[in-house]
Rosetta silent file (secondary structure, phi, psi, omega in degrees, C-alpha in Angstrom):
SEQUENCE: XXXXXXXXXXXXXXXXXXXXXXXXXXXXXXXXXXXXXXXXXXXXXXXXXXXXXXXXXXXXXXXXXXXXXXXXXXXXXXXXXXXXXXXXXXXXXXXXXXXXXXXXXXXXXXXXXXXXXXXXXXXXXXXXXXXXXXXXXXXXXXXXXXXXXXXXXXXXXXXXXXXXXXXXXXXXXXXXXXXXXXXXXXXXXXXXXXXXXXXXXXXXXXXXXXXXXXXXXXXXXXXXXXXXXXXXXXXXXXXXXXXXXXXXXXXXXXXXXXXXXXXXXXXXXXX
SCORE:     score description
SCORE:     0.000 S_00000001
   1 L     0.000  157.589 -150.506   34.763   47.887   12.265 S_00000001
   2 L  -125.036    1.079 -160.838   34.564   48.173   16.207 S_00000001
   3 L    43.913   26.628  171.230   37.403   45.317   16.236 S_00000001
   4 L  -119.408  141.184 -141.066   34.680   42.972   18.380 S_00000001
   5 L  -134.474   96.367  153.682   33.597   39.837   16.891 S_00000001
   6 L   -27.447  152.260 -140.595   29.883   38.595   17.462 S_00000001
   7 L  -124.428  114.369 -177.513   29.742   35.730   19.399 S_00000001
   8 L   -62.114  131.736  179.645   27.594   32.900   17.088 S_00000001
   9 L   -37.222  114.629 -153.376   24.429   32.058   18.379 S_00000001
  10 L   -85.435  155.602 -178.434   24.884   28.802   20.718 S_00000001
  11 L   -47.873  143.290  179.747   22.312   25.331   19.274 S_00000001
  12 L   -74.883  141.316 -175.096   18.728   25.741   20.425 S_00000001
  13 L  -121.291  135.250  155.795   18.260   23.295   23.105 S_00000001
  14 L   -22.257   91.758 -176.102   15.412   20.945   22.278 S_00000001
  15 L  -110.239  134.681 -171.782   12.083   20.871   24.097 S_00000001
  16 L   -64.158  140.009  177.903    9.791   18.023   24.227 S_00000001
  17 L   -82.970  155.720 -164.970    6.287   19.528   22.786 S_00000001
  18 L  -132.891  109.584 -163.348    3.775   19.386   24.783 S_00000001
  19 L   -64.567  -39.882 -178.010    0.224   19.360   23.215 S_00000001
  20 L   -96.799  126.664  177.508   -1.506   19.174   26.594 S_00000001
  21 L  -101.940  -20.490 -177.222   -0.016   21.643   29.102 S_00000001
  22 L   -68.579   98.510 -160.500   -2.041   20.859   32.197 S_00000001
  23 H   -55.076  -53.990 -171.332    0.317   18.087   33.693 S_00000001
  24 H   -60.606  -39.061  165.504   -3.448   16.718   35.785 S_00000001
  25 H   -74.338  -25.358  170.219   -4.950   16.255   32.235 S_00000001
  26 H   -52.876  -58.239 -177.066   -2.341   14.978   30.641 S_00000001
  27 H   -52.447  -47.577 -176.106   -2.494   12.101   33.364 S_00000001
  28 H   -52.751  -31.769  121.576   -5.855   11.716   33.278 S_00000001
  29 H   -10.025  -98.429  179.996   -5.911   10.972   29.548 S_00000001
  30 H   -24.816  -42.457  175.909   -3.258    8.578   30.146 S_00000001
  31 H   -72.211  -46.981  150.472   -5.099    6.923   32.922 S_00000001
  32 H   -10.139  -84.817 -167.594   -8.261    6.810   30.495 S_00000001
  33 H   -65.542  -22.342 -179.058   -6.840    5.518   27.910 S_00000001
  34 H   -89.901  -38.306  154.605   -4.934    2.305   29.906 S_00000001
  35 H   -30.621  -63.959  149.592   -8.276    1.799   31.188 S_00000001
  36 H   -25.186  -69.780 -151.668  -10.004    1.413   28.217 S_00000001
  37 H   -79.764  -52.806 -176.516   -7.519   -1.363   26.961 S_00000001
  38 H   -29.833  -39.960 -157.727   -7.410   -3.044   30.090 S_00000001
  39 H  -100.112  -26.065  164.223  -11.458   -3.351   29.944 S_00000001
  40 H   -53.697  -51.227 -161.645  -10.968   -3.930   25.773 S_00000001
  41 H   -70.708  -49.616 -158.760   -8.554   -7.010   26.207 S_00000001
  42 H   -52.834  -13.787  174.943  -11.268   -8.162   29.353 S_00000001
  43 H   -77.023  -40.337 -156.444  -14.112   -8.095   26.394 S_00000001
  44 L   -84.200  121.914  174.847  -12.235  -10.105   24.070 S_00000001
  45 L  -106.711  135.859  179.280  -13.407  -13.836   24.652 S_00000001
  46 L   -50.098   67.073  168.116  -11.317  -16.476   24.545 S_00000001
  47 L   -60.846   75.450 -134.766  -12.175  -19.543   23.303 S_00000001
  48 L   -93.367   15.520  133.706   -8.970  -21.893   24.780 S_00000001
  49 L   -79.630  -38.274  177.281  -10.634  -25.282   23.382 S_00000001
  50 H   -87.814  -24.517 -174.218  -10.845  -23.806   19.826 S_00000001
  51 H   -75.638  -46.068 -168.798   -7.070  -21.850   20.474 S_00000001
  52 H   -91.375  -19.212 -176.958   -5.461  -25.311   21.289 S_00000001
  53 H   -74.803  -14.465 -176.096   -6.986  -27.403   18.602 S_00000001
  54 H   -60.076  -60.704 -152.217   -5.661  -23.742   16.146 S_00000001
  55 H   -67.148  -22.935 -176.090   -2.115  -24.806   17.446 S_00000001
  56 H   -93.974  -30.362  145.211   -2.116  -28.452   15.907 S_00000001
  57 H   -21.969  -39.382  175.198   -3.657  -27.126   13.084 S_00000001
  58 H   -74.676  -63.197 -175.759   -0.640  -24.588   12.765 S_00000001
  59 H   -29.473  -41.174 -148.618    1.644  -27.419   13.467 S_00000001
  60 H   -64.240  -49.010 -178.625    0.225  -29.617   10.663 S_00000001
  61 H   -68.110  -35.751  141.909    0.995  -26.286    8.084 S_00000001
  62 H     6.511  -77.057  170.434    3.947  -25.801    9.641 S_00000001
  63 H   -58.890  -48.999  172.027    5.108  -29.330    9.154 S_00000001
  64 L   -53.254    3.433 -172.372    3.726  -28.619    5.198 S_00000001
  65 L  -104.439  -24.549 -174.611    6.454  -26.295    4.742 S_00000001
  66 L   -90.179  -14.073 -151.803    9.239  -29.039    5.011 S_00000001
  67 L  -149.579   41.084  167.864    7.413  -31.410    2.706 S_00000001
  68 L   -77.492  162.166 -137.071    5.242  -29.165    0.386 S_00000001
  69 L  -103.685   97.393 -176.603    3.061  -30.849   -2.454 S_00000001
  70 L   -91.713  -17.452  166.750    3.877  -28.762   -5.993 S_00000001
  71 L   -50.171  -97.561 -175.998    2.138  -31.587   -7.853 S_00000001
  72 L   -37.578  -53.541  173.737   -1.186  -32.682   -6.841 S_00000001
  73 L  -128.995   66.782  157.354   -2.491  -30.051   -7.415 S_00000001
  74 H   -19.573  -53.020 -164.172   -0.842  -27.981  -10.140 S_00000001
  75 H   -97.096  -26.590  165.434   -2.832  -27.271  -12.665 S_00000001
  76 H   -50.834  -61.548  172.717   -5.095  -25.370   -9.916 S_00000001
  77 H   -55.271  -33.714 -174.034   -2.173  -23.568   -8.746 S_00000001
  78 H   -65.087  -41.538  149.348   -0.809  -22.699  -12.197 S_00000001
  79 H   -11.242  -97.648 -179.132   -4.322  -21.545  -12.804 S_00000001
  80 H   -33.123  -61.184  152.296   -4.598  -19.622  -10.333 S_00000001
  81 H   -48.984  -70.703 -176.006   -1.073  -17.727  -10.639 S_00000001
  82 H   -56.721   -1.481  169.692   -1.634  -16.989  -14.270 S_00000001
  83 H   -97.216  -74.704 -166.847   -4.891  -14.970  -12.776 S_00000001
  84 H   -18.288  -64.174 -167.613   -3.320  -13.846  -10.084 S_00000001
  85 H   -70.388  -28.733 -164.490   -0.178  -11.976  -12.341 S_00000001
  86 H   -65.456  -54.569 -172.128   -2.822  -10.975  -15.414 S_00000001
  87 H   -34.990  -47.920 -175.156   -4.540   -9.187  -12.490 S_00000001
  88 H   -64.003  -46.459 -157.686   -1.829   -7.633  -11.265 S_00000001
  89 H   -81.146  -23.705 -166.601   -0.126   -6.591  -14.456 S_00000001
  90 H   -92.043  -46.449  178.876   -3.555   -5.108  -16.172 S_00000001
  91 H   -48.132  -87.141 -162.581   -4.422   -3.468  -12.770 S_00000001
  92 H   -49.998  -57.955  175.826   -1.343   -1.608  -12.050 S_00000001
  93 H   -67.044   -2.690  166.912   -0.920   -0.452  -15.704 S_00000001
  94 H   -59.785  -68.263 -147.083   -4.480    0.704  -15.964 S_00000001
  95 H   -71.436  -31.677  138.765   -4.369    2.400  -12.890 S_00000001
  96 H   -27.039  -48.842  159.408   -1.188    4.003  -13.613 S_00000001
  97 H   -51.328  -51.432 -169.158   -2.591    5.237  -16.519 S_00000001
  98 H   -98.903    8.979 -164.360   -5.504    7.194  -14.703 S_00000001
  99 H  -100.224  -63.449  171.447   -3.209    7.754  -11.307 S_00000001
 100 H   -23.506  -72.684  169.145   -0.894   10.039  -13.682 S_00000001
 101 H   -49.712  -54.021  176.485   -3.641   12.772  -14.405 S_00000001
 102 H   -30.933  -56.822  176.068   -5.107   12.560  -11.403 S_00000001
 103 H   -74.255  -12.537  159.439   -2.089   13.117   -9.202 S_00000001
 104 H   -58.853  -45.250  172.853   -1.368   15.681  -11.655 S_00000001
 105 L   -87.036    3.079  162.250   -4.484   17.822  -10.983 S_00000001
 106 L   -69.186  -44.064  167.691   -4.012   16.945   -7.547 S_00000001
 107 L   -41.773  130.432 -165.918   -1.004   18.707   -7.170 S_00000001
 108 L  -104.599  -14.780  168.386   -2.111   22.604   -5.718 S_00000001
 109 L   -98.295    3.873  159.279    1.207   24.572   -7.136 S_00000001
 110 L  -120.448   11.568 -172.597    0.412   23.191  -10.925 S_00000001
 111 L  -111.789  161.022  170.541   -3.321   22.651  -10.877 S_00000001
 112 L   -87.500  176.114  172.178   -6.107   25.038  -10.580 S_00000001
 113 H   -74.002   -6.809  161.935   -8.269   25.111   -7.620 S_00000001
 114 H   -62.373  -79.627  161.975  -10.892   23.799   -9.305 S_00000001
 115 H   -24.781  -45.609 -174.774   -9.118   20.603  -10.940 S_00000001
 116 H   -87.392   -4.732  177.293   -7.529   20.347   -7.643 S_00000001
 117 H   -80.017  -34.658  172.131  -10.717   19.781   -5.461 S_00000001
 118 H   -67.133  -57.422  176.270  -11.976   17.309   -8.085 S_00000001
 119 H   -21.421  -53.008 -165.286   -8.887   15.420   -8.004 S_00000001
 120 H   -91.418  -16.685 -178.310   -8.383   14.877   -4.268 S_00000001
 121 H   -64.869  -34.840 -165.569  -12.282   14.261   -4.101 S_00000001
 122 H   -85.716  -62.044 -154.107  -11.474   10.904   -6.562 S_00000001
 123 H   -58.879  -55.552  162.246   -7.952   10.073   -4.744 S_00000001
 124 H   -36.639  -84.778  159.562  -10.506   10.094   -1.439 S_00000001
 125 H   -12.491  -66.450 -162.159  -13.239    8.260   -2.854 S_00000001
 126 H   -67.169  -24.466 -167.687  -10.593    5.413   -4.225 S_00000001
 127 L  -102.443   13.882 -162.799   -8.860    5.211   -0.880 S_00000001
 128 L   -92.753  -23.015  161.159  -11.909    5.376    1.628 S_00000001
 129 L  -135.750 -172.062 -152.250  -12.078    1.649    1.772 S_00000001
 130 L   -88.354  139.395 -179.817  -10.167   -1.388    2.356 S_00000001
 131 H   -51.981  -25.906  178.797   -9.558   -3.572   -0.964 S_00000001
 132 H   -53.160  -57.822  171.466  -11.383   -6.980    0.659 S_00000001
 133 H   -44.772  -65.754 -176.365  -14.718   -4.438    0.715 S_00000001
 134 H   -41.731  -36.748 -159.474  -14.129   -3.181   -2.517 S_00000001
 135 H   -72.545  -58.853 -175.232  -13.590   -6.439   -3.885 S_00000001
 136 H   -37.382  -43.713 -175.522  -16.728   -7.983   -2.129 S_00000001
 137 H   -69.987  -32.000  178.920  -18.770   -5.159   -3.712 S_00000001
 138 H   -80.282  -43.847  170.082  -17.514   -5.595   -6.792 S_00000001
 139 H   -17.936  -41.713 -173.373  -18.042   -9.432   -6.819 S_00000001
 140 H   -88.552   -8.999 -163.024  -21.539   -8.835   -5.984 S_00000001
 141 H   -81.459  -47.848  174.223  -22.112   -6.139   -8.725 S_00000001
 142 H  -104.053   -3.891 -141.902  -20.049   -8.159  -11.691 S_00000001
 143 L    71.931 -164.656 -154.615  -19.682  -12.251  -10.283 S_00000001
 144 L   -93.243  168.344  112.538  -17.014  -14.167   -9.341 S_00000001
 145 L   139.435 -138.889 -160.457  -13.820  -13.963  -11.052 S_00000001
 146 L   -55.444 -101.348  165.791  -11.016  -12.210  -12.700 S_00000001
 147 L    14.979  -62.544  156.849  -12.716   -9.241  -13.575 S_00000001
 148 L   -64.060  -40.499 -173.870  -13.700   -7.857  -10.025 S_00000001
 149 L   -68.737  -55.198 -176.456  -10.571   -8.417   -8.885 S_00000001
 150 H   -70.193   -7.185  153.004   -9.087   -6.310  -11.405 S_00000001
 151 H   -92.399   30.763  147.533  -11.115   -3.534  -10.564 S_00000001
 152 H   -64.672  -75.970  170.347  -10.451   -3.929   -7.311 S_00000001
 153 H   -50.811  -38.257 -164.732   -6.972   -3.375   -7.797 S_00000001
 154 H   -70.728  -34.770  163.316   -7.464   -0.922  -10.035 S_00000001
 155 H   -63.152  -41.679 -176.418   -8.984    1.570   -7.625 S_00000001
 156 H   -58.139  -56.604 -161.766   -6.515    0.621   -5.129 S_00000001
 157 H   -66.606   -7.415 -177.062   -3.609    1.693   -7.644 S_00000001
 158 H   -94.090  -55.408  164.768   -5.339    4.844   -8.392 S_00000001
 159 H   -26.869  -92.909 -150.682   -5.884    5.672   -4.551 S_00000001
 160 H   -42.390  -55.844 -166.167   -2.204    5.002   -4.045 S_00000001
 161 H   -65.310  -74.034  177.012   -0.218    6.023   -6.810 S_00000001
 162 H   -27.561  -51.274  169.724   -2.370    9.480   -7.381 S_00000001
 163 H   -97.013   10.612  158.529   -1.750   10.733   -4.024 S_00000001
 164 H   -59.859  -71.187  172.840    1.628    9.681   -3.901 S_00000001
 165 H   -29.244  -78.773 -174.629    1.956   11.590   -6.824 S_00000001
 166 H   -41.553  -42.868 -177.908    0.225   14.612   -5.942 S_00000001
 167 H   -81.111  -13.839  147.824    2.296   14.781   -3.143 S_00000001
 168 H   -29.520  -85.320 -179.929    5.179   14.314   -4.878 S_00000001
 169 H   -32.374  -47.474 -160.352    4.499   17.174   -6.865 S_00000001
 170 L   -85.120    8.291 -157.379    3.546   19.867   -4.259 S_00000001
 171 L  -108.472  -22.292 -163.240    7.157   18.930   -2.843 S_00000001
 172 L   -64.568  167.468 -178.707    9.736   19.687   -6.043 S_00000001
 173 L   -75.689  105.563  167.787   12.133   22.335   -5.933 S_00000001
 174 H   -43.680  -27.374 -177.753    9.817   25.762   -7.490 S_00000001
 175 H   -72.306  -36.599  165.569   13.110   26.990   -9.346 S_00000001
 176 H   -60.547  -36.268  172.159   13.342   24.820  -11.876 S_00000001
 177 H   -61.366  -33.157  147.998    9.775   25.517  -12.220 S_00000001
 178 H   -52.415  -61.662  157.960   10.280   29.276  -12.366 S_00000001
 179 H   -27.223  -44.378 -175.899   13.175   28.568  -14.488 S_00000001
 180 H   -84.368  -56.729 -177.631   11.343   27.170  -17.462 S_00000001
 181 H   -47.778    2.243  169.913    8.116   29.350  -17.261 S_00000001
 182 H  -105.944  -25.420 -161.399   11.067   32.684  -17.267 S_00000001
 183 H   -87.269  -30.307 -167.606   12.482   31.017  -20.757 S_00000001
 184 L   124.912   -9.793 -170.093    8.669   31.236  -21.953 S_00000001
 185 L   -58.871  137.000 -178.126    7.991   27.623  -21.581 S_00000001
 186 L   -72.301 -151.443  159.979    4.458   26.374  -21.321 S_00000001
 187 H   -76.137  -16.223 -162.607    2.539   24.144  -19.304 S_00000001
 188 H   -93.174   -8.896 -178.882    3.157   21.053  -20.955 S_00000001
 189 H   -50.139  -59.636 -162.774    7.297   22.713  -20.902 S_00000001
 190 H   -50.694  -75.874  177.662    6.731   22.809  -17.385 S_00000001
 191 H   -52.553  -74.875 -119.763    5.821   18.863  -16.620 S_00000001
 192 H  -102.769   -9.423 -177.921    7.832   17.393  -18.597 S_00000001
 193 H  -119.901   -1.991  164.363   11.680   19.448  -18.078 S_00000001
 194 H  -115.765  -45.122  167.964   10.664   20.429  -14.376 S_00000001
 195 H   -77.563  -56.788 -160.381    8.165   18.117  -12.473 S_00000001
 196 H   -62.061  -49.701 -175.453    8.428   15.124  -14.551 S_00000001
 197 H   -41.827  -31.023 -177.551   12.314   15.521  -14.152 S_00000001
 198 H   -93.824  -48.861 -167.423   12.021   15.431  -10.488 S_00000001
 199 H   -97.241   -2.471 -140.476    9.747   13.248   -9.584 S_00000001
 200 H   -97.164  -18.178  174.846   10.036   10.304  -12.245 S_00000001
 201 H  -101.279  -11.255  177.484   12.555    8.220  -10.438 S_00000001
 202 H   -49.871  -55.104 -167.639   10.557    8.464   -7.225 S_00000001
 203 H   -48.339  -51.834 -162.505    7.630    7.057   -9.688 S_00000001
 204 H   -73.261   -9.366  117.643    9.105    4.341  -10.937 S_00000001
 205 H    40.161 -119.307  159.703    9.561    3.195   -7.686 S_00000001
 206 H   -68.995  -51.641 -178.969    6.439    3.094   -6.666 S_00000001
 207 H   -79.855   -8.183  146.801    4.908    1.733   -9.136 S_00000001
 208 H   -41.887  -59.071  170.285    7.262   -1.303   -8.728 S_00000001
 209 H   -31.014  -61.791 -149.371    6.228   -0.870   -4.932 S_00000001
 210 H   -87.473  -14.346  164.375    2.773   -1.087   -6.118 S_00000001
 211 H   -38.725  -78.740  170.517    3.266   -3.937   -8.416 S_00000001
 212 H   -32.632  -57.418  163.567    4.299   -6.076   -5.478 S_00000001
 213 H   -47.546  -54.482  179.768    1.505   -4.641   -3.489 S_00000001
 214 H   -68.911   -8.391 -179.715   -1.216   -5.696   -6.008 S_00000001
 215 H   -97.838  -54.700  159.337   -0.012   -9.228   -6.835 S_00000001
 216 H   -13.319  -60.536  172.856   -0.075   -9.425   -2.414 S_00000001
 217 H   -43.679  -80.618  171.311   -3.817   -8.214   -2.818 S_00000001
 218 H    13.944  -64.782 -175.765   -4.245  -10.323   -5.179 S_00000001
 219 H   -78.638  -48.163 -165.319   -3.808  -13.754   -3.150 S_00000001
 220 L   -68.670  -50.987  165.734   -6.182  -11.738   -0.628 S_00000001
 221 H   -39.831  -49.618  169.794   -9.216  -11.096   -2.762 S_00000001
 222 H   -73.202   28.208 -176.471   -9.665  -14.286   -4.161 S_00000001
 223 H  -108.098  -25.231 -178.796  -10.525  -15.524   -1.019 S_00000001
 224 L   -85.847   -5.413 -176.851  -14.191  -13.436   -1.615 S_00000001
 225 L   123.068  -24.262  174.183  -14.621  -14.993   -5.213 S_00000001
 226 L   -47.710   -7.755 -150.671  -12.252  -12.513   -6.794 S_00000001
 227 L    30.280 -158.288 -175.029  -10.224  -14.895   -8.021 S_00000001
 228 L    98.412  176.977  -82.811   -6.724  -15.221   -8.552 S_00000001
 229 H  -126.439  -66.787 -152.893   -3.881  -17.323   -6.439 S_00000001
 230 H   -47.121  -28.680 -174.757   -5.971  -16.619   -3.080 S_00000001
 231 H   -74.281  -20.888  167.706   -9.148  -18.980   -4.046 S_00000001
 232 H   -65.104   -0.683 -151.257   -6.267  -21.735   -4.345 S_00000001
 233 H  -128.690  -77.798 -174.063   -5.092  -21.429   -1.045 S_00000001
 234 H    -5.470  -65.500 -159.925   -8.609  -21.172    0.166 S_00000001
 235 L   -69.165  -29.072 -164.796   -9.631  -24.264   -1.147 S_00000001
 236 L   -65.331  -32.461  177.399   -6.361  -25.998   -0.334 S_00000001
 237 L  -113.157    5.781  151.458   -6.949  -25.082    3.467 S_00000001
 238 L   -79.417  -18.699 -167.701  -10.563  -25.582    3.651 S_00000001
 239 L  -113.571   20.648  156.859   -9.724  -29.388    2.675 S_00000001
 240 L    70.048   32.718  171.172   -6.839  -29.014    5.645 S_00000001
 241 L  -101.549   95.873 -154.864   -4.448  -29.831    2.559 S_00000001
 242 L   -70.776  -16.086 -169.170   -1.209  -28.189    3.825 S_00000001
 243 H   -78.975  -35.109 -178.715    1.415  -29.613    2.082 S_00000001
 244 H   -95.626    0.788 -178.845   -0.119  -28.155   -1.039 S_00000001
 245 H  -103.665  -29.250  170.361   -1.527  -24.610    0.995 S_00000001
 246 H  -104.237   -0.068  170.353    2.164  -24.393    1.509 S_00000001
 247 H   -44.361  -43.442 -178.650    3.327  -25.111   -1.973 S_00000001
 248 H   -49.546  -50.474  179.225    1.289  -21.988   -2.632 S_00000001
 249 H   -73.635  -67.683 -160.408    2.597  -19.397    0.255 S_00000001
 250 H   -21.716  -61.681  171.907    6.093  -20.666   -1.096 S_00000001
 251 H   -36.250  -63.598  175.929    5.272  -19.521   -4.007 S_00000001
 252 H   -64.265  -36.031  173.511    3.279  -15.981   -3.349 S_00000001
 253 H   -77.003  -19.602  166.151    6.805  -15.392   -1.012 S_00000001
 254 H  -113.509   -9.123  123.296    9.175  -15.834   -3.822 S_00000001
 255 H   -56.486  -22.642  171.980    7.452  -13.381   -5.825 S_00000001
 256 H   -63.177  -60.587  177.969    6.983  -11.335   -3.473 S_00000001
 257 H   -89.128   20.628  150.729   10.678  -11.004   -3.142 S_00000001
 258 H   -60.111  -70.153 -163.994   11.314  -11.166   -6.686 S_00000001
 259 H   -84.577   -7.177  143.391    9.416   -8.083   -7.435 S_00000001
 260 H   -97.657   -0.840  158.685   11.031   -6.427   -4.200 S_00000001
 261 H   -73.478  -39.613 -164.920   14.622   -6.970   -5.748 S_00000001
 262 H   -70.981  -41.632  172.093   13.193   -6.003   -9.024 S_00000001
 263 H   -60.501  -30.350 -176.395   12.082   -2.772   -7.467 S_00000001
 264 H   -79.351   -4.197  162.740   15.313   -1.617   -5.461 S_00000001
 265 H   -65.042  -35.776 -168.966   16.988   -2.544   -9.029 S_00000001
 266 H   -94.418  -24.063  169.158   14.544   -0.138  -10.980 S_00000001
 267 H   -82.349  -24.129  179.882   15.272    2.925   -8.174 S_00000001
 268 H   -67.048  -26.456 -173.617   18.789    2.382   -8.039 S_00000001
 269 H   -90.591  -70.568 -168.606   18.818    2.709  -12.211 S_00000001
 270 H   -85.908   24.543  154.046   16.719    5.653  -12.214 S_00000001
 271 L   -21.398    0.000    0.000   19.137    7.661   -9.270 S_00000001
């Protein structure tokens, strides 16, 4: 010992990154790009005869919100809502079902590279378009109703959940995973006392999350023939009948926040 006492390194002082270093390109970019929207907004045309007759239109649903019609037409809405939730509830647990392997061979520190390029090829595929498309396609492929919609969803929940997963996965702490595989433990040892262990309240989660999402969809689909909550609404506001178009959003909004209480209930329980 030399009796002198290293002096601890002082905090790294923070530099903004700079992807473009040329300050004159950087602007020029910048200038570009406000260009653009400036000449983007100047494309979008206005129609300001159809915009003010929109606002008394708004008004009139508006106004439906103080005085909405749960009655007249019930038995549509119940209708509808009992499609709406089978959809949802058959979707998400299907898709759960097949999201689970998937995001399993998706995962690149327990999958092989084989497994995992098929995997992320499907998680791609499921996610590459927007559920309205999907839906439309399936509508025209099976008809109108339930049925499209829940494969609609069901691809959505596999898209989500699967690369959720996978990503999950690629994220847990390796020592417990070294841990079991040092005791002798196999592969299925492996999922179920290191990864599953880790990731499982994360899951449940999410698939609350996606619960919520897919009954959301739901009302959205059925606007193409998919059925479900959203062709009630449709109809209800194609025949400008608001008091009953807002019985409806009432409705789709206090499920909505039903099943987002029920989820921060179900992560807080598995903590």
């Amino acid at each position: 010992m030399d009796g002198h006492l290293t002096a601890p390194a002082g905090p790294r002082l923070w530099t903004r990154p700079r992807l473009i270093k040329q300050a004159w390109l950087r602007w020029a970019i910048i200038l570009c790009a406000v260009l653009y929207l400036v000449l983007a907004i100047g494309s979008v045309e206005v129609n300001w005869t159809r915009v003010s007759e929109g606002l008394v239109r708004a008004a009139r649903l508006f106004a439906g919100f103080l005085q909405p019609d749960f009655i007249s037409r019930w038995s549509d809405i119940q209708q509808g809502l009992i499609e709406s939730l089978t959809m949802t509830v058959c979707a998400t647990v299907f898709g759960v079902i097949l999201a689970l392997p998937i995001g399993l061979g998706a995962a690149r520190n327990v999958a092989p590279t084989w497994l995992y390029g098929i995997c992320r090829a499907i998680i791609a595929v499921a996610r590459a378009f927007q559920e309205i498309i999907v839906a439309i396609l399936f509508v025209a492929m099976f008809g109108f109703g339930t049925f499209a919609g829940f494969l609609t969803l069901s691809l959505s929940t596999i898209g989500f959940l699967s690369k959720l997963i996978a990503d999950d996965i690629e994220e847990i702490d390796e020592s417990q995973v070294e841990a079991i595989r040092s005791t002798g433990g196999g592969f299925w040892q492996v999922i179920d006392y290191a990864v599953a262990s880790q990731v499982m309240p994360r899951l449940a989660g999410l698939i609350a999350y996606k619960f919520d999402i897919n009954f959301r969809e739901s009302s959205v689909i059925g606007i193409v023939g998919a059925g479900g909550i959203g062709a009630t609404l449709n109809t209800a506001l194609d025949r400008y009948e608001f008091d009953s178009a807002a019985a409806i959003l009432l409705i789709i909004i206090g499920i909505v926040m039903l099943c987002e209480y029920a989820s921060g209930w179900i992560r807080k329980r598995m903590a």
